[in-house]
């Protein structure tokens, strides 16, 4: 009885760790020639951190991540719209972490290899599709191999080959006109450290947060994302979706963003590395599961990275697949039960992110109401409304404080498949 997993990113590796924990044989097929630390910063919300702790990764996670203490929105003039504590400071039983995606992926990879052995994952193995078989399903690789298993889980990201087979007319991801430039810079932390900030409005914004602890000189690695909106019908380098970028393409737009707590132009100029990425998502599918095959992570629900929970959703998917396998055995029914539970939530989150109903929606509201200039934010938007908006998204995305703290674990300690 084997589960074949296409893709060894955050979703695929967490599923591998979960299957090993509950005693289900599996094999991961990853397209890259070797697992390398790719990307820049990501955030892991308390609901996802809880699952990583349940996987016995507390120390490993703590050694690579920063416990996020505070999260806030600021106008283009640097004025505070909304600040809230995060993680345990907010009352969650688990912290929120900001981490380098590559370091996190390597941590998952090493934990998996240590526990399940090096033979559980093949690199240089690109999936191109699947076939149903009498006993389960076969994964087809581009090198001509056909591997039979009981179930297949597609964790092959936003450009998923298996999703393309399930939804052949879907085409490429949908660009909304925004370009993100993602970078890291060694600099002094701001607002007391371990703070995540979003500054600006829908046309121009900057997100920044530390992904390392301070060194002896109080310097941290700051992860930042500069974002600008273009006309979606323009041909702005649409063909290049993940490439090294030139800061002169966007630095002039931020030249006045020097506040007494953060110097945005200096942050951008000090970058060690900058990548360009268009803000893309896909329309929700009305099915993820086809017999013995299902989708998870970005292959199932690629969404705009505005709610800091894309990687977290991939982790939760892995854990719910594990839980439903415990309920239903290694069967198509387990995959369908996973989809029935997660797809409606993922569809709502994706739609909210697209509609500007994500937590960052307040930035544009303040820009519209007062151009970002105010003495007392309460006279622009009542603080109660800001608090209600922040709480609504957490509930939608599955990390409301009270609900999460009260929830039993997704997978009970010591649970094994029989
Ligand atoms: C190189 C890279 C850099 C990223 N950088 C960032 C970042 O800086 N910030 C951020 O917020 N998000 C980033 N992401 C996206 C983020 O990791 C995901 O949104 C989220 O973690 C969900 O994880 P996932 O495992 O579903 O998808 P991903 O993390 O995208 O993982 C998909 C995996 O599948 C592999 N794969 C793709 N096609 C195939 C195939 N046909 N067969 C087999 N394997 C395949 C990929 O190589 C990858 O390892 C990045 C993703 C990648 C692949």
CSV table of C-alpha atoms and ligand atoms in Angstrom, one decimal:
chain,number,residue,atom,x,y,z
A,1,UNK,CA,0.0,0.0,0.0
A,2,UNK,CA,1.8,3.1,-1.2
A,3,UNK,CA,0.9,6.8,-1.6
A,4,UNK,CA,2.7,8.5,-4.5
A,5,UNK,CA,3.3,12.3,-3.9
A,6,UNK,CA,4.1,14.5,-6.9
A,7,UNK,CA,6.2,17.5,-5.6
A,8,UNK,CA,8.6,17.9,-2.7
A,9,UNK,CA,7.8,21.5,-1.6
A,10,UNK,CA,6.2,22.5,1.6
A,11,UNK,CA,3.0,20.5,1.0
A,12,UNK,CA,4.7,17.3,-0.3
A,13,UNK,CA,7.4,17.1,2.5
A,14,UNK,CA,4.8,17.8,5.3
A,15,UNK,CA,2.6,15.1,3.8
A,16,UNK,CA,5.6,12.7,3.8
A,17,UNK,CA,6.4,13.5,7.4
A,18,UNK,CA,2.7,13.0,8.3
A,19,UNK,CA,2.4,9.6,6.5
A,20,UNK,CA,5.6,8.4,8.2
A,21,UNK,CA,4.2,9.5,11.5
A,22,UNK,CA,1.0,7.5,11.1
A,23,UNK,CA,2.7,4.5,9.4
A,24,UNK,CA,1.6,4.8,5.8
A,25,UNK,CA,4.2,3.9,3.0
A,26,UNK,CA,4.8,6.7,0.5
A,27,UNK,CA,7.2,8.0,-2.1
A,28,UNK,CA,7.8,11.6,-3.2
A,29,UNK,CA,8.7,12.5,-6.8
A,30,UNK,CA,10.3,16.0,-7.0
A,31,UNK,CA,11.1,17.6,-10.4
A,32,UNK,CA,14.2,19.6,-9.4
A,33,UNK,CA,17.6,17.8,-9.6
A,34,UNK,CA,18.2,18.4,-5.9
A,35,UNK,CA,16.3,20.0,-3.0
A,36,UNK,CA,17.8,23.5,-2.6
A,37,UNK,CA,16.8,26.4,-0.4
A,38,UNK,CA,14.7,28.5,-2.8
A,39,UNK,CA,12.6,31.6,-2.1
A,40,UNK,CA,12.6,34.3,0.5
A,41,UNK,CA,10.4,34.8,3.6
A,42,UNK,CA,7.2,33.1,4.5
A,43,UNK,CA,4.9,33.2,7.6
A,44,UNK,CA,3.6,30.2,9.5
A,45,UNK,CA,0.4,31.0,11.5
A,46,UNK,CA,-0.2,29.3,14.9
A,47,UNK,CA,-2.6,26.7,13.3
A,48,UNK,CA,0.3,25.5,11.1
A,49,UNK,CA,2.9,25.8,13.8
A,50,UNK,CA,0.8,23.6,16.0
A,51,UNK,CA,0.9,20.9,13.4
A,52,UNK,CA,4.7,21.2,13.0
A,53,UNK,CA,5.0,20.8,16.8
A,54,UNK,CA,2.8,17.7,16.6
A,55,UNK,CA,5.3,16.4,14.0
A,56,UNK,CA,8.1,16.8,16.6
A,57,UNK,CA,9.7,19.7,14.8
A,58,UNK,CA,9.6,22.3,17.7
A,59,UNK,CA,13.4,22.6,18.1
A,60,UNK,CA,14.2,22.5,14.4
A,61,UNK,CA,11.6,25.2,13.7
A,62,UNK,CA,12.9,27.4,16.5
A,63,UNK,CA,16.4,27.2,15.2
A,64,UNK,CA,15.5,28.7,11.8
A,65,UNK,CA,12.5,30.9,12.5
A,66,UNK,CA,11.7,34.1,14.3
A,67,UNK,CA,8.6,34.2,16.6
A,68,UNK,CA,6.5,37.0,15.2
A,69,UNK,CA,5.4,39.3,18.0
A,70,UNK,CA,3.4,42.0,16.2
A,71,UNK,CA,1.6,42.7,12.9
A,72,UNK,CA,0.5,46.1,11.7
A,73,UNK,CA,-0.8,48.3,8.9
A,74,UNK,CA,0.6,51.8,8.1
A,75,UNK,CA,-0.4,54.5,5.7
A,76,UNK,CA,1.9,55.6,2.9
A,77,UNK,CA,3.0,58.4,5.2
A,78,UNK,CA,4.1,55.9,7.8
A,79,UNK,CA,1.2,56.5,10.2
A,80,UNK,CA,-0.2,53.6,12.2
A,81,UNK,CA,-3.6,52.3,11.1
A,82,UNK,CA,-3.7,49.1,13.1
A,83,UNK,CA,-1.3,47.0,15.2
A,84,UNK,CA,-2.0,43.7,16.9
A,85,UNK,CA,0.0,41.2,18.9
A,86,UNK,CA,0.6,37.8,17.2
A,87,UNK,CA,1.2,34.2,18.2
A,88,UNK,CA,1.5,33.6,21.9
A,89,UNK,CA,1.5,37.4,22.5
A,90,UNK,CA,-2.0,37.4,21.1
A,91,UNK,CA,-3.2,34.5,23.3
A,92,UNK,CA,-2.6,31.6,21.0
A,93,UNK,CA,-1.3,28.5,22.6
A,94,UNK,CA,1.3,28.3,19.7
A,95,UNK,CA,3.6,31.0,18.2
A,96,UNK,CA,3.6,32.4,14.7
A,97,UNK,CA,6.9,32.1,12.9
A,98,UNK,CA,8.5,34.1,10.1
A,99,UNK,CA,11.1,31.9,8.3
A,100,UNK,CA,13.1,31.8,5.1
A,101,UNK,CA,11.2,29.5,2.8
A,102,UNK,CA,14.3,27.7,1.7
A,103,UNK,CA,15.6,27.1,5.2
A,104,UNK,CA,12.2,25.8,6.1
A,105,UNK,CA,12.0,23.5,3.1
A,106,UNK,CA,15.5,22.1,3.9
A,107,UNK,CA,14.5,21.6,7.6
A,108,UNK,CA,11.4,19.5,6.5
A,109,UNK,CA,13.6,17.6,4.0
A,110,UNK,CA,16.3,16.7,6.5
A,111,UNK,CA,13.7,15.7,9.1
A,112,UNK,CA,12.0,13.4,6.6
A,113,UNK,CA,15.2,11.8,5.4
A,114,UNK,CA,16.4,11.3,9.0
A,115,UNK,CA,13.1,9.6,9.9
A,116,UNK,CA,12.0,7.7,6.7
A,117,UNK,CA,15.4,7.2,5.0
A,118,UNK,CA,16.8,8.7,1.8
A,119,UNK,CA,14.9,6.2,-0.4
A,120,UNK,CA,11.5,7.9,0.3
A,121,UNK,CA,12.2,10.7,-2.2
A,122,UNK,CA,13.4,10.9,-5.8
A,123,UNK,CA,14.7,14.1,-7.3
A,124,UNK,CA,14.9,14.8,-11.0
A,125,UNK,CA,11.5,13.1,-11.3
A,126,UNK,CA,8.9,15.3,-13.0
A,127,UNK,CA,5.3,14.2,-13.0
A,128,UNK,CA,3.3,14.7,-16.2
A,129,UNK,CA,0.0,13.0,-15.4
A,130,UNK,CA,-1.7,10.0,-14.0
A,131,UNK,CA,-3.8,7.0,-15.0
A,132,UNK,CA,-6.4,5.0,-13.1
A,133,UNK,CA,-5.5,1.3,-12.6
A,134,UNK,CA,-7.4,-1.7,-11.2
A,135,UNK,CA,-5.8,-1.4,-7.8
A,136,UNK,CA,-5.3,2.4,-7.6
A,137,UNK,CA,-3.5,4.9,-9.8
A,138,UNK,CA,-0.2,5.2,-11.8
A,139,UNK,CA,2.0,8.3,-11.8
A,140,UNK,CA,3.4,9.1,-15.2
A,141,UNK,CA,6.8,10.8,-15.2
A,142,UNK,CA,8.3,12.8,-18.1
A,143,UNK,CA,11.2,10.4,-18.3
A,144,UNK,CA,8.8,7.7,-19.4
A,145,UNK,CA,8.4,5.9,-16.1
A,146,UNK,CA,5.0,4.7,-14.9
A,147,UNK,CA,4.8,4.1,-11.2
A,148,UNK,CA,1.9,2.3,-9.7
A,149,UNK,CA,0.5,3.0,-6.2
A,150,UNK,CA,-2.7,3.0,-4.3
A,151,UNK,CA,-3.3,6.8,-4.1
A,152,UNK,CA,-1.7,9.8,-5.7
A,153,UNK,CA,-1.5,13.2,-4.1
A,154,UNK,CA,-0.5,16.1,-6.4
A,155,UNK,CA,1.6,18.6,-4.4
A,156,UNK,CA,3.3,20.0,-7.5
A,157,UNK,CA,2.6,23.7,-6.9
A,158,UNK,CA,0.8,26.5,-8.8
A,159,UNK,CA,1.9,25.1,-12.2
A,160,UNK,CA,0.7,21.5,-11.3
A,161,UNK,CA,0.9,19.0,-14.1
A,162,UNK,CA,-1.7,16.8,-12.5
A,163,UNK,CA,-4.1,19.7,-12.0
A,164,UNK,CA,-3.7,20.5,-15.7
A,165,UNK,CA,-4.9,16.9,-16.5
A,166,UNK,CA,-7.9,17.4,-14.2
A,167,UNK,CA,-8.7,20.8,-15.6
A,168,UNK,CA,-7.4,20.7,-19.1
A,169,UNK,CA,-8.9,24.0,-20.3
A,170,UNK,CA,-7.7,26.1,-17.3
A,171,UNK,CA,-4.7,27.8,-18.9
A,172,UNK,CA,-2.0,29.7,-17.1
A,173,UNK,CA,-2.4,31.4,-13.7
A,174,UNK,CA,-4.4,34.6,-13.7
A,175,UNK,CA,-2.4,37.9,-13.2
A,176,UNK,CA,-4.2,40.7,-11.4
A,177,UNK,CA,-1.8,43.4,-12.6
A,178,UNK,CA,0.4,43.6,-9.5
A,179,UNK,CA,4.1,42.8,-9.5
A,180,UNK,CA,5.8,41.8,-6.3
A,181,UNK,CA,9.6,42.3,-5.8
A,182,UNK,CA,10.8,40.1,-3.0
A,183,UNK,CA,14.1,40.7,-1.3
A,184,UNK,CA,16.2,40.3,1.8
A,185,UNK,CA,18.5,43.0,3.4
A,186,UNK,CA,20.7,42.9,6.5
A,187,UNK,CA,19.5,45.9,8.6
A,188,UNK,CA,18.4,47.0,12.0
A,189,UNK,CA,15.0,45.6,13.1
A,190,UNK,CA,12.2,48.1,13.5
A,191,UNK,CA,9.4,48.6,16.1
A,192,UNK,CA,11.2,46.6,18.7
A,193,UNK,CA,12.0,43.6,16.5
A,194,UNK,CA,9.9,40.6,15.4
A,195,UNK,CA,7.3,43.0,13.9
A,196,UNK,CA,5.6,42.4,10.5
A,197,UNK,CA,4.5,45.6,8.7
A,198,UNK,CA,2.4,46.4,5.7
A,199,UNK,CA,2.7,50.0,4.4
A,200,UNK,CA,0.8,51.8,1.6
A,201,UNK,CA,-2.3,51.0,-0.4
A,202,UNK,CA,-3.5,48.9,-3.4
A,203,UNK,CA,-1.3,50.8,-5.9
A,204,UNK,CA,1.9,50.7,-4.0
A,205,UNK,CA,2.9,48.9,-0.9
A,206,UNK,CA,5.7,47.4,1.1
A,207,UNK,CA,5.6,44.4,3.5
A,208,UNK,CA,8.6,43.8,5.8
A,209,UNK,CA,9.5,41.5,8.6
A,210,UNK,CA,12.7,39.9,10.1
A,211,UNK,CA,13.5,36.3,9.4
A,212,UNK,CA,16.5,36.0,11.6
A,213,UNK,CA,17.3,36.8,15.3
A,214,UNK,CA,19.5,39.9,15.9
A,215,UNK,CA,23.3,39.4,15.7
A,216,UNK,CA,25.7,41.0,18.1
A,217,UNK,CA,25.3,44.3,16.3
A,218,UNK,CA,21.6,44.1,16.5
A,219,UNK,CA,21.2,43.4,12.7
A,220,UNK,CA,18.7,41.0,11.3
A,221,UNK,CA,17.8,39.6,7.9
A,222,UNK,CA,14.8,41.7,6.9
A,223,UNK,CA,12.5,40.1,4.4
A,224,UNK,CA,10.6,42.6,2.3
A,225,UNK,CA,8.1,42.7,-0.6
A,226,UNK,CA,7.6,45.8,-2.6
A,227,UNK,CA,4.4,45.7,-4.7
A,228,UNK,CA,3.1,47.9,-7.5
A,229,UNK,CA,-0.1,47.8,-9.6
A,230,UNK,CA,0.1,47.9,-13.4
A,231,UNK,CA,-2.7,47.8,-15.9
A,232,UNK,CA,-3.4,44.1,-16.2
A,233,UNK,CA,-3.7,44.4,-19.9
A,234,UNK,CA,-0.2,45.7,-20.2
A,235,UNK,CA,2.6,43.3,-21.2
A,236,UNK,CA,4.7,43.9,-18.1
A,237,UNK,CA,7.2,41.1,-18.4
A,238,UNK,CA,4.3,38.7,-18.0
A,239,UNK,CA,6.3,35.9,-19.3
A,240,UNK,CA,9.0,36.0,-16.5
A,241,UNK,CA,7.3,34.8,-13.4
A,242,UNK,CA,10.2,34.2,-11.0
A,243,UNK,CA,13.4,35.9,-12.0
A,244,UNK,CA,16.1,38.1,-10.6
A,245,UNK,CA,15.0,41.7,-10.7
A,246,UNK,CA,16.5,45.2,-11.1
A,247,UNK,CA,15.6,47.5,-8.1
A,248,UNK,CA,15.6,50.5,-10.4
A,249,UNK,CA,12.3,49.2,-11.8
A,250,UNK,CA,10.6,50.2,-8.5
A,251,UNK,CA,12.9,52.0,-6.2
A,252,UNK,CA,11.9,55.6,-7.4
A,253,UNK,CA,8.3,54.9,-6.5
A,254,UNK,CA,9.4,54.5,-2.8
A,255,UNK,CA,11.8,57.4,-2.6
A,256,UNK,CA,9.7,59.4,-0.1
A,257,UNK,CA,9.0,56.5,2.2
A,258,UNK,CA,11.5,57.5,4.9
A,259,UNK,CA,9.8,57.4,8.3
A,260,UNK,CA,11.3,57.7,11.7
A,261,UNK,CA,10.9,54.0,12.2
A,262,UNK,CA,11.8,52.5,8.8
A,263,UNK,CA,13.8,53.8,5.8
A,264,UNK,CA,12.3,52.0,2.8
A,265,UNK,CA,14.6,53.3,0.1
A,266,UNK,CA,17.7,52.2,2.2
A,267,UNK,CA,16.1,48.8,2.8
A,268,UNK,CA,15.6,48.3,-1.0
A,269,UNK,CA,19.1,49.6,-1.9
A,270,UNK,CA,20.7,47.3,0.7
A,271,UNK,CA,19.2,44.1,-0.8
A,272,UNK,CA,21.3,41.0,-1.0
A,273,UNK,CA,18.9,39.4,-3.6
A,274,UNK,CA,15.6,40.5,-5.3
A,275,UNK,CA,13.2,38.4,-7.2
A,276,UNK,CA,10.3,39.5,-9.3
A,277,UNK,CA,7.0,37.7,-9.1
A,278,UNK,CA,3.6,38.6,-10.5
A,279,UNK,CA,0.6,38.4,-8.2
A,280,UNK,CA,-1.3,35.4,-9.6
A,281,UNK,CA,-4.0,33.0,-8.6
A,282,UNK,CA,-6.4,30.6,-10.2
A,283,UNK,CA,-10.1,30.2,-10.2
A,284,UNK,CA,-11.3,27.7,-7.7
A,285,UNK,CA,-12.0,24.2,-9.0
A,286,UNK,CA,-15.2,22.4,-8.2
A,287,UNK,CA,-13.4,19.1,-7.8
A,288,UNK,CA,-9.9,18.2,-6.5
A,289,UNK,CA,-10.4,14.4,-6.2
A,290,UNK,CA,-10.7,12.1,-9.2
A,291,UNK,CA,-10.9,8.5,-7.9
A,292,UNK,CA,-7.6,7.7,-6.3
A,293,UNK,CA,-6.0,11.0,-7.1
A,294,UNK,CA,-6.3,14.4,-5.3
A,295,UNK,CA,-4.7,17.8,-5.2
A,296,UNK,CA,-3.2,19.7,-2.2
A,297,UNK,CA,-1.3,22.9,-1.4
A,298,UNK,CA,-0.9,25.4,-4.3
A,299,UNK,CA,-1.8,22.7,-6.8
A,300,UNK,CA,-5.3,22.7,-5.2
A,301,UNK,CA,-5.8,26.3,-4.1
A,302,UNK,CA,-3.2,28.8,-5.4
A,303,UNK,CA,-4.2,32.2,-3.9
A,304,UNK,CA,-2.7,35.7,-3.6
A,305,UNK,CA,-0.1,35.9,-0.8
A,306,UNK,CA,-1.9,38.5,1.1
A,307,UNK,CA,-3.0,36.7,4.2
A,308,UNK,CA,0.3,35.1,5.3
A,309,UNK,CA,-1.1,31.7,5.2
A,310,UNK,CA,-0.3,30.0,1.9
A,311,UNK,CA,2.4,27.7,3.3
A,312,UNK,CA,0.3,27.2,6.4
A,313,UNK,CA,-2.7,26.0,4.3
A,314,UNK,CA,-0.4,23.5,2.6
A,315,UNK,CA,0.7,22.1,6.0
A,316,UNK,CA,-2.9,21.9,7.2
A,317,UNK,CA,-3.9,20.0,4.0
A,318,UNK,CA,-1.2,17.4,4.8
A,319,UNK,CA,-2.4,16.9,8.3
A,320,UNK,CA,-6.1,16.6,7.2
A,321,UNK,CA,-5.2,14.0,4.6
A,322,UNK,CA,-3.4,12.1,7.3
A,323,UNK,CA,-6.4,12.3,9.6
A,324,UNK,CA,-8.9,11.2,6.9
A,325,UNK,CA,-6.6,8.2,6.0
A,326,UNK,CA,-6.8,7.2,9.7
A,327,UNK,CA,-10.6,7.4,9.5
A,328,UNK,CA,-11.1,5.7,6.1
A,329,UNK,CA,-7.9,3.7,5.4
A,330,UNK,CA,-5.8,4.1,2.3
A,331,UNK,CA,-8.9,4.6,0.1
A,332,UNK,CA,-10.3,7.1,-2.4
A,333,UNK,CA,-12.9,7.9,0.3
A,334,UNK,CA,-10.2,9.4,2.5
A,335,UNK,CA,-9.1,11.7,-0.3
A,336,UNK,CA,-12.7,12.7,-0.9
A,337,UNK,CA,-13.3,13.4,2.8
A,338,UNK,CA,-10.2,15.6,2.8
A,339,UNK,CA,-11.6,17.5,-0.2
A,340,UNK,CA,-15.0,17.9,1.4
A,341,UNK,CA,-13.5,19.4,4.5
A,342,UNK,CA,-10.9,21.7,3.0
A,343,UNK,CA,-12.1,22.8,-0.5
A,344,UNK,CA,-15.0,25.1,0.7
A,345,UNK,CA,-12.6,26.9,3.2
A,346,UNK,CA,-9.9,27.2,0.6
A,347,UNK,CA,-12.4,28.6,-1.9
A,348,UNK,CA,-13.6,31.2,0.5
A,349,UNK,CA,-10.1,32.3,1.5
A,350,UNK,CA,-9.0,32.5,-2.2
A,351,UNK,CA,-12.1,34.6,-3.0
A,352,UNK,CA,-11.6,36.9,0.0
A,353,UNK,CA,-8.0,37.5,-1.0
A,354,UNK,CA,-9.0,38.3,-4.6
A,355,UNK,CA,-11.8,40.6,-3.5
A,356,UNK,CA,-9.5,42.7,-1.3
A,357,UNK,CA,-11.3,41.3,1.8
A,358,UNK,CA,-8.0,40.0,3.2
A,359,UNK,CA,-6.6,41.6,6.4
A,360,UNK,CA,-4.8,44.2,4.3
A,361,UNK,CA,-8.1,45.6,2.9
A,362,UNK,CA,-7.9,48.4,5.4
A,363,UNK,CA,-4.9,50.0,3.7
A,364,UNK,CA,-6.9,51.0,0.6
A,365,UNK,CA,-9.9,52.1,2.8
A,366,UNK,CA,-7.7,54.6,4.6
A,367,UNK,CA,-6.1,55.8,1.4
A,368,UNK,CA,-9.6,56.4,0.0
A,369,UNK,CA,-10.9,58.1,3.1
A,370,UNK,CA,-8.0,60.5,3.9
A,371,UNK,CA,-5.0,59.9,1.5
A,372,UNK,CA,-3.2,58.2,4.4
A,373,UNK,CA,-3.0,61.4,6.4
A,374,UNK,CA,-4.7,61.5,9.8
A,375,UNK,CA,-4.1,62.5,13.5
A,376,UNK,CA,-6.4,60.0,15.0
A,377,UNK,CA,-7.2,56.7,13.1
A,378,UNK,CA,-10.4,56.3,15.2
A,379,UNK,CA,-11.8,59.4,13.3
A,380,UNK,CA,-11.1,57.7,10.0
A,381,UNK,CA,-12.2,54.1,10.8
A,382,UNK,CA,-13.4,53.2,14.3
A,383,UNK,CA,-11.0,50.9,16.1
A,384,UNK,CA,-13.8,48.5,16.8
A,385,UNK,CA,-14.3,48.1,13.0
A,386,UNK,CA,-10.6,47.5,12.5
A,387,UNK,CA,-10.6,44.9,15.2
A,388,UNK,CA,-13.7,43.1,13.8
A,389,UNK,CA,-12.1,43.0,10.3
A,390,UNK,CA,-8.9,41.5,11.6
A,391,UNK,CA,-10.9,38.8,13.6
A,392,UNK,CA,-13.1,38.0,10.6
A,393,UNK,CA,-10.2,36.9,8.4
A,394,UNK,CA,-8.6,34.8,11.1
A,395,UNK,CA,-11.8,32.9,11.5
A,396,UNK,CA,-12.2,32.5,7.8
A,397,UNK,CA,-8.7,31.1,7.4
A,398,UNK,CA,-9.0,28.8,10.4
A,399,UNK,CA,-6.8,30.6,12.9
A,400,UNK,CA,-9.2,32.4,15.1
A,401,UNK,CA,-7.6,32.4,18.6
A,402,UNK,CA,-10.5,30.9,20.7
A,403,UNK,CA,-11.5,28.3,18.1
A,404,UNK,CA,-7.9,27.1,17.5
A,405,UNK,CA,-7.0,26.9,21.2
A,406,UNK,CA,-10.1,24.9,21.9
A,407,UNK,CA,-9.8,22.5,18.9
A,408,UNK,CA,-8.5,18.9,19.5
A,409,UNK,CA,-5.3,18.0,17.5
A,410,UNK,CA,-6.0,17.1,13.9
A,411,UNK,CA,-4.0,13.8,14.4
A,412,UNK,CA,-4.1,12.3,17.9
A,413,UNK,CA,-0.8,11.6,19.5
A,414,UNK,CA,0.5,8.1,18.6
A,415,UNK,CA,-2.3,7.5,16.0
A,416,UNK,CA,-1.3,4.8,13.5
A,417,UNK,CA,-3.1,3.3,10.5
A,418,UNK,CA,-4.3,-0.2,11.1
B,1,LIG,C1,11.2,27.9,-5.9
B,1,LIG,C2,10.0,28.5,-5.1
B,1,LIG,C3,10.2,29.6,-4.4
B,1,LIG,C4,9.1,30.2,-3.6
B,1,LIG,N1,9.3,31.3,-2.9
B,1,LIG,C5,8.3,31.8,-2.2
B,1,LIG,C6,8.6,32.9,-1.4
B,1,LIG,O1,9.6,33.5,-1.4
B,1,LIG,N2,7.5,33.4,-0.6
B,1,LIG,C7,6.3,32.8,-0.6
B,1,LIG,O2,5.4,33.3,0.1
B,1,LIG,N3,6.1,31.7,-1.4
B,1,LIG,C8,7.1,31.2,-2.1
B,1,LIG,N4,6.8,30.0,-2.9
B,1,LIG,C9,5.5,29.4,-2.8
B,1,LIG,C10,5.2,28.7,-1.5
B,1,LIG,O3,6.2,27.8,-1.2
B,1,LIG,C11,3.8,28.0,-1.7
B,1,LIG,O4,2.9,29.0,-2.0
B,1,LIG,C12,3.3,27.3,-0.4
B,1,LIG,O5,4.3,27.0,0.5
B,1,LIG,C13,2.5,26.0,-0.8
B,1,LIG,O6,3.5,25.0,-1.0
B,1,LIG,P1,3.3,23.8,-2.1
B,1,LIG,O7,4.2,22.7,-1.6
B,1,LIG,O8,1.9,23.6,-2.4
B,1,LIG,O9,4.0,24.5,-3.4
B,1,LIG,P2,5.5,24.8,-3.7
B,1,LIG,O10,6.2,25.2,-2.5
B,1,LIG,O11,5.5,25.6,-4.9
B,1,LIG,O12,6.1,23.3,-4.0
B,1,LIG,C14,5.8,22.6,-5.2
B,1,LIG,C15,6.9,21.6,-5.4
B,1,LIG,O13,6.6,20.8,-6.5
B,1,LIG,C16,7.7,20.7,-7.4
B,1,LIG,N5,7.2,20.4,-8.7
B,1,LIG,C17,6.6,21.3,-9.6
B,1,LIG,N6,6.2,20.7,-10.7
B,1,LIG,C18,6.4,19.4,-10.5
B,1,LIG,C19,6.1,18.2,-11.3
B,1,LIG,N7,5.5,18.3,-12.5
B,1,LIG,N8,6.5,17.0,-10.8
B,1,LIG,C20,7.1,16.9,-9.6
B,1,LIG,N9,7.4,18.0,-8.8
B,1,LIG,C21,7.0,19.2,-9.3
B,1,LIG,C22,8.4,22.0,-7.2
B,1,LIG,O14,9.8,22.0,-7.6
B,1,LIG,C23,8.3,22.3,-5.7
B,1,LIG,O15,9.3,21.7,-5.0
B,1,LIG,C24,7.9,29.5,-3.6
B,1,LIG,C25,7.7,28.3,-4.3
B,1,LIG,C26,8.8,27.8,-5.1
B,1,LIG,C27,8.6,26.5,-5.8
